[in-house]
Amino acid sequence: LEDLHWADASTLDVLSRFARGAGPARVLVLASYRPHEAALEGHPAKRLLQDLVIRGLCSDVQLDPLSEADVRHHLALRFRDEALAAEIAAPIFDRTQGHPLFMTALSDYLIDRHSLRIDGEAWRLSSHDVLALDVVPTNDVHMNKQQIERLPLHEQTILEVASVAD
């Protein structure tokens, strides 16, 4: 199950009932979630995870950010080009700090803007300058906006005031 932090209450209820099933079953349910999303006060996924861990029905495995070498390896696999991966891994790592979602979003953004483009059989970087720009991919902006909109109004107000303070 991907993005458990987006699951609705009925889906979480089914998962809870399944985990507490009466009969023995050899089933592994692997669910991913973003801890900062589920950490919101009263979030149903947070309550479910805490309950299942307490009952020994669940283990929580936290993943570390990717290293620069991991980013380079991912890019080499994605673009099938070790030299290109070596060229762009450091700036992409610097911008994303190894966060897989942001790394993928930035790579997609560079492709969408034709900064990374296919040239015959190989991918090419159109300019090294694009990696130095402080651009934020559109999908990251939307994701951040969505996260802010889910905050209580007083926290949104604090963020708004802090964002214009210098």
mmCIF file of C-alpha atoms in Angstrom:
data_model
loop_
_atom_site.group_PDB
_atom_site.id
_atom_site.type_symbol
_atom_site.label_atom_id
_atom_site.label_comp_id
_atom_site.label_asym_id
_atom_site.label_seq_id
_atom_site.Cartn_x
_atom_site.Cartn_y
_atom_site.Cartn_z
ATOM 1 C CA LEU A 1 0.000 0.000 0.000
ATOM 2 C CA GLU A 2 1.529 3.267 -1.071
ATOM 3 C CA ASP A 3 0.982 6.643 0.608
ATOM 4 C CA LEU A 4 -0.929 5.385 3.624
ATOM 5 C CA HIS A 5 -0.994 8.984 4.886
ATOM 6 C CA TRP A 6 -3.564 9.707 2.135
ATOM 7 C CA ALA A 7 -5.788 6.736 2.985
ATOM 8 C CA ASP A 8 -9.348 7.416 4.033
ATOM 9 C CA ALA A 9 -10.821 6.175 7.300
ATOM 10 C CA SER A 10 -12.612 3.191 5.723
ATOM 11 C CA THR A 11 -9.393 1.944 4.090
ATOM 12 C CA LEU A 12 -7.545 2.224 7.404
ATOM 13 C CA ASP A 13 -10.412 0.398 9.107
ATOM 14 C CA VAL A 14 -10.148 -2.496 6.630
ATOM 15 C CA LEU A 15 -6.387 -2.635 7.203
ATOM 16 C CA SER A 16 -6.915 -2.640 10.970
ATOM 17 C CA ARG A 17 -9.474 -5.450 10.804
ATOM 18 C CA PHE A 18 -7.241 -7.439 8.462
ATOM 19 C CA ALA A 19 -4.267 -7.102 10.832
ATOM 20 C CA ARG A 20 -6.364 -8.290 13.769
ATOM 21 C CA GLY A 21 -7.872 -11.212 11.869
ATOM 22 C CA ALA A 22 -8.885 -14.209 13.971
ATOM 23 C CA GLY A 23 -7.248 -16.940 11.897
ATOM 24 C CA PRO A 24 -3.597 -17.468 11.072
ATOM 25 C CA ALA A 25 -2.480 -16.081 7.749
ATOM 26 C CA ARG A 26 0.888 -15.835 6.033
ATOM 27 C CA VAL A 27 0.486 -12.389 4.570
ATOM 28 C CA LEU A 28 2.865 -9.470 4.574
ATOM 29 C CA VAL A 29 1.362 -6.055 4.066
ATOM 30 C CA LEU A 30 3.954 -3.450 3.187
ATOM 31 C CA ALA A 31 2.685 0.108 3.472
ATOM 32 C CA SER A 32 4.561 3.319 2.843
ATOM 33 C CA TYR A 33 3.758 6.672 4.369
ATOM 34 C CA ARG A 34 5.407 9.984 5.021
ATOM 35 C CA PRO A 35 5.942 10.287 8.773
ATOM 36 C CA HIS A 36 5.563 14.080 8.766
ATOM 37 C CA GLU A 37 2.179 13.699 7.040
ATOM 38 C CA ALA A 38 0.906 11.067 9.462
ATOM 39 C CA ALA A 39 2.291 12.953 12.465
ATOM 40 C CA LEU A 40 -0.459 15.549 12.296
ATOM 41 C CA GLU A 41 -2.516 15.540 15.470
ATOM 42 C CA GLY A 42 -5.474 13.211 15.184
ATOM 43 C CA HIS A 43 -4.372 11.693 11.868
ATOM 44 C CA PRO A 44 -6.069 8.275 11.587
ATOM 45 C CA ALA A 45 -2.982 6.598 10.062
ATOM 46 C CA LYS A 46 -0.902 7.683 13.071
ATOM 47 C CA ARG A 47 -3.420 6.167 15.504
ATOM 48 C CA LEU A 48 -3.602 2.932 13.494
ATOM 49 C CA LEU A 49 0.185 2.564 13.318
ATOM 50 C CA GLN A 50 0.613 3.209 17.043
ATOM 51 C CA ASP A 51 -2.093 0.673 17.876
ATOM 52 C CA LEU A 52 -0.667 -2.030 15.608
ATOM 53 C CA VAL A 53 2.895 -1.515 16.901
ATOM 54 C CA ILE A 54 1.699 -1.760 20.536
ATOM 55 C CA ARG A 55 -0.112 -5.033 19.744
ATOM 56 C CA GLY A 56 2.937 -6.456 17.953
ATOM 57 C CA LEU A 57 1.087 -6.562 14.641
ATOM 58 C CA CYS A 58 3.252 -4.047 12.859
ATOM 59 C CA SER A 59 6.848 -2.914 12.558
ATOM 60 C CA ASP A 60 7.803 0.601 11.558
ATOM 61 C CA VAL A 61 10.929 0.811 9.406
ATOM 62 C CA GLN A 62 12.223 4.316 8.819
ATOM 63 C CA LEU A 63 14.282 4.873 5.712
ATOM 64 C CA ASP A 64 17.225 7.231 5.649
ATOM 65 C CA PRO A 65 17.684 9.739 2.833
ATOM 66 C CA LEU A 66 19.667 8.507 -0.151
ATOM 67 C CA SER A 67 23.387 9.141 -0.188
ATOM 68 C CA GLU A 68 25.013 10.938 -3.093
ATOM 69 C CA ALA A 69 26.234 7.538 -4.314
ATOM 70 C CA ASP A 70 22.641 6.229 -4.165
ATOM 71 C CA VAL A 71 21.444 9.238 -6.168
ATOM 72 C CA ARG A 72 24.186 8.641 -8.752
ATOM 73 C CA HIS A 73 23.239 4.946 -8.954
ATOM 74 C CA HIS A 74 19.540 5.780 -9.412
ATOM 75 C CA LEU A 75 20.324 8.325 -12.133
ATOM 76 C CA ALA A 76 22.630 5.861 -13.903
ATOM 77 C CA LEU A 77 19.824 3.288 -13.953
ATOM 78 C CA ARG A 78 17.194 5.797 -15.001
ATOM 79 C CA PHE A 79 19.188 7.377 -17.829
ATOM 80 C CA ARG A 80 21.330 4.303 -18.644
ATOM 81 C CA ASP A 81 24.430 6.484 -18.624
ATOM 82 C CA GLU A 82 27.128 6.374 -15.932
ATOM 83 C CA ALA A 83 28.896 9.499 -17.234
ATOM 84 C CA LEU A 84 25.719 11.607 -17.194
ATOM 85 C CA ALA A 85 24.847 10.302 -13.728
ATOM 86 C CA ALA A 86 28.300 11.252 -12.448
ATOM 87 C CA GLU A 87 27.872 14.715 -13.963
ATOM 88 C CA ILE A 88 24.477 15.524 -12.459
ATOM 89 C CA ALA A 89 24.390 13.480 -9.227
ATOM 90 C CA ALA A 90 26.158 16.025 -6.996
ATOM 91 C CA PRO A 91 24.005 19.036 -7.942
ATOM 92 C CA ILE A 92 20.819 16.980 -7.724
ATOM 93 C CA PHE A 93 21.891 15.607 -4.354
ATOM 94 C CA ASP A 94 22.761 19.113 -3.128
ATOM 95 C CA ARG A 95 19.323 20.386 -4.118
ATOM 96 C CA THR A 96 17.323 17.432 -2.746
ATOM 97 C CA GLN A 97 19.504 16.223 0.155
ATOM 98 C CA GLY A 98 18.810 12.657 -0.968
ATOM 99 C CA HIS A 99 15.043 12.865 -0.592
ATOM 100 C CA PRO A 100 13.759 10.333 -3.171
ATOM 101 C CA LEU A 101 10.529 12.192 -3.919
ATOM 102 C CA PHE A 102 12.317 15.502 -4.514
ATOM 103 C CA MET A 103 15.097 13.827 -6.510
ATOM 104 C CA THR A 104 12.567 12.229 -8.844
ATOM 105 C CA ALA A 105 10.561 15.459 -9.105
ATOM 106 C CA LEU A 106 13.681 17.465 -9.974
ATOM 107 C CA SER A 107 14.747 14.906 -12.602
ATOM 108 C CA ASP A 108 11.250 14.958 -14.119
ATOM 109 C CA TYR A 109 11.270 18.754 -14.074
ATOM 110 C CA LEU A 110 14.594 18.864 -15.959
ATOM 111 C CA ILE A 111 13.174 16.478 -18.561
ATOM 112 C CA ASP A 112 9.924 18.441 -18.895
ATOM 113 C CA ARG A 113 11.899 21.665 -19.438
ATOM 114 C CA HIS A 114 14.113 19.884 -22.008
ATOM 115 C CA SER A 115 17.160 20.600 -19.865
ATOM 116 C CA LEU A 116 17.731 16.846 -19.886
ATOM 117 C CA ARG A 117 16.818 15.482 -23.287
ATOM 118 C CA ILE A 118 17.298 12.395 -25.342
ATOM 119 C CA ASP A 119 19.779 12.892 -28.161
ATOM 120 C CA GLY A 120 19.652 9.861 -30.422
ATOM 121 C CA GLU A 121 20.190 6.966 -28.040
ATOM 122 C CA ALA A 122 21.638 8.944 -25.119
ATOM 123 C CA TRP A 123 20.465 11.527 -22.619
ATOM 124 C CA ARG A 124 22.213 14.883 -22.630
ATOM 125 C CA LEU A 125 22.233 17.863 -20.309
ATOM 126 C CA SER A 126 21.528 21.009 -22.317
ATOM 127 C CA SER A 127 23.344 23.307 -19.911
ATOM 128 C CA HIS A 128 25.053 23.027 -16.528
ATOM 129 C CA ASP A 129 23.407 26.321 -15.579
ATOM 130 C CA VAL A 130 20.015 24.648 -15.139
ATOM 131 C CA LEU A 131 21.362 22.664 -12.195
ATOM 132 C CA ALA A 132 22.497 25.842 -10.468
ATOM 133 C CA LEU A 133 19.137 27.602 -10.722
ATOM 134 C CA ASP A 134 16.986 27.847 -7.634
ATOM 135 C CA VAL A 135 13.885 26.599 -9.389
ATOM 136 C CA VAL A 136 11.313 24.506 -7.569
ATOM 137 C CA PRO A 137 9.479 21.904 -9.646
ATOM 138 C CA THR A 138 5.780 22.657 -10.011
ATOM 139 C CA ASN A 139 4.698 19.367 -8.428
ATOM 140 C CA ASP A 140 6.788 20.210 -5.329
ATOM 141 C CA VAL A 141 5.054 23.581 -5.079
ATOM 142 C CA HIS A 142 1.640 21.887 -5.268
ATOM 143 C CA MET A 143 2.649 19.267 -2.702
ATOM 144 C CA ASN A 144 3.889 21.943 -0.280
ATOM 145 C CA LYS A 145 0.740 23.999 -0.804
ATOM 146 C CA GLN A 146 -1.387 20.953 -0.053
ATOM 147 C CA GLN A 147 0.547 20.291 3.154
ATOM 148 C CA ILE A 148 0.126 23.893 4.291
ATOM 149 C CA GLU A 149 -3.602 23.869 3.539
ATOM 150 C CA ARG A 150 -4.066 20.846 5.830
ATOM 151 C CA LEU A 151 -2.526 22.688 8.791
ATOM 152 C CA PRO A 152 -4.762 24.347 11.383
ATOM 153 C CA LEU A 153 -5.562 27.963 10.516
ATOM 154 C CA HIS A 154 -3.377 29.416 13.289
ATOM 155 C CA GLU A 155 -0.336 27.478 11.990
ATOM 156 C CA GLN A 156 -1.055 28.662 8.432
ATOM 157 C CA THR A 157 -1.127 32.229 9.721
ATOM 158 C CA ILE A 158 2.213 31.774 11.494
ATOM 159 C CA LEU A 159 3.776 30.398 8.298
ATOM 160 C CA GLU A 160 2.360 33.252 6.258
ATOM 161 C CA VAL A 161 3.776 35.865 8.638
ATOM 162 C CA ALA A 162 7.137 34.069 8.867
ATOM 163 C CA SER A 163 7.394 33.769 5.087
ATOM 164 C CA VAL A 164 7.383 37.538 4.622
ATOM 165 C CA ALA A 165 9.523 38.351 7.658
ATOM 166 C CA ASP A 166 13.140 39.098 6.885
#
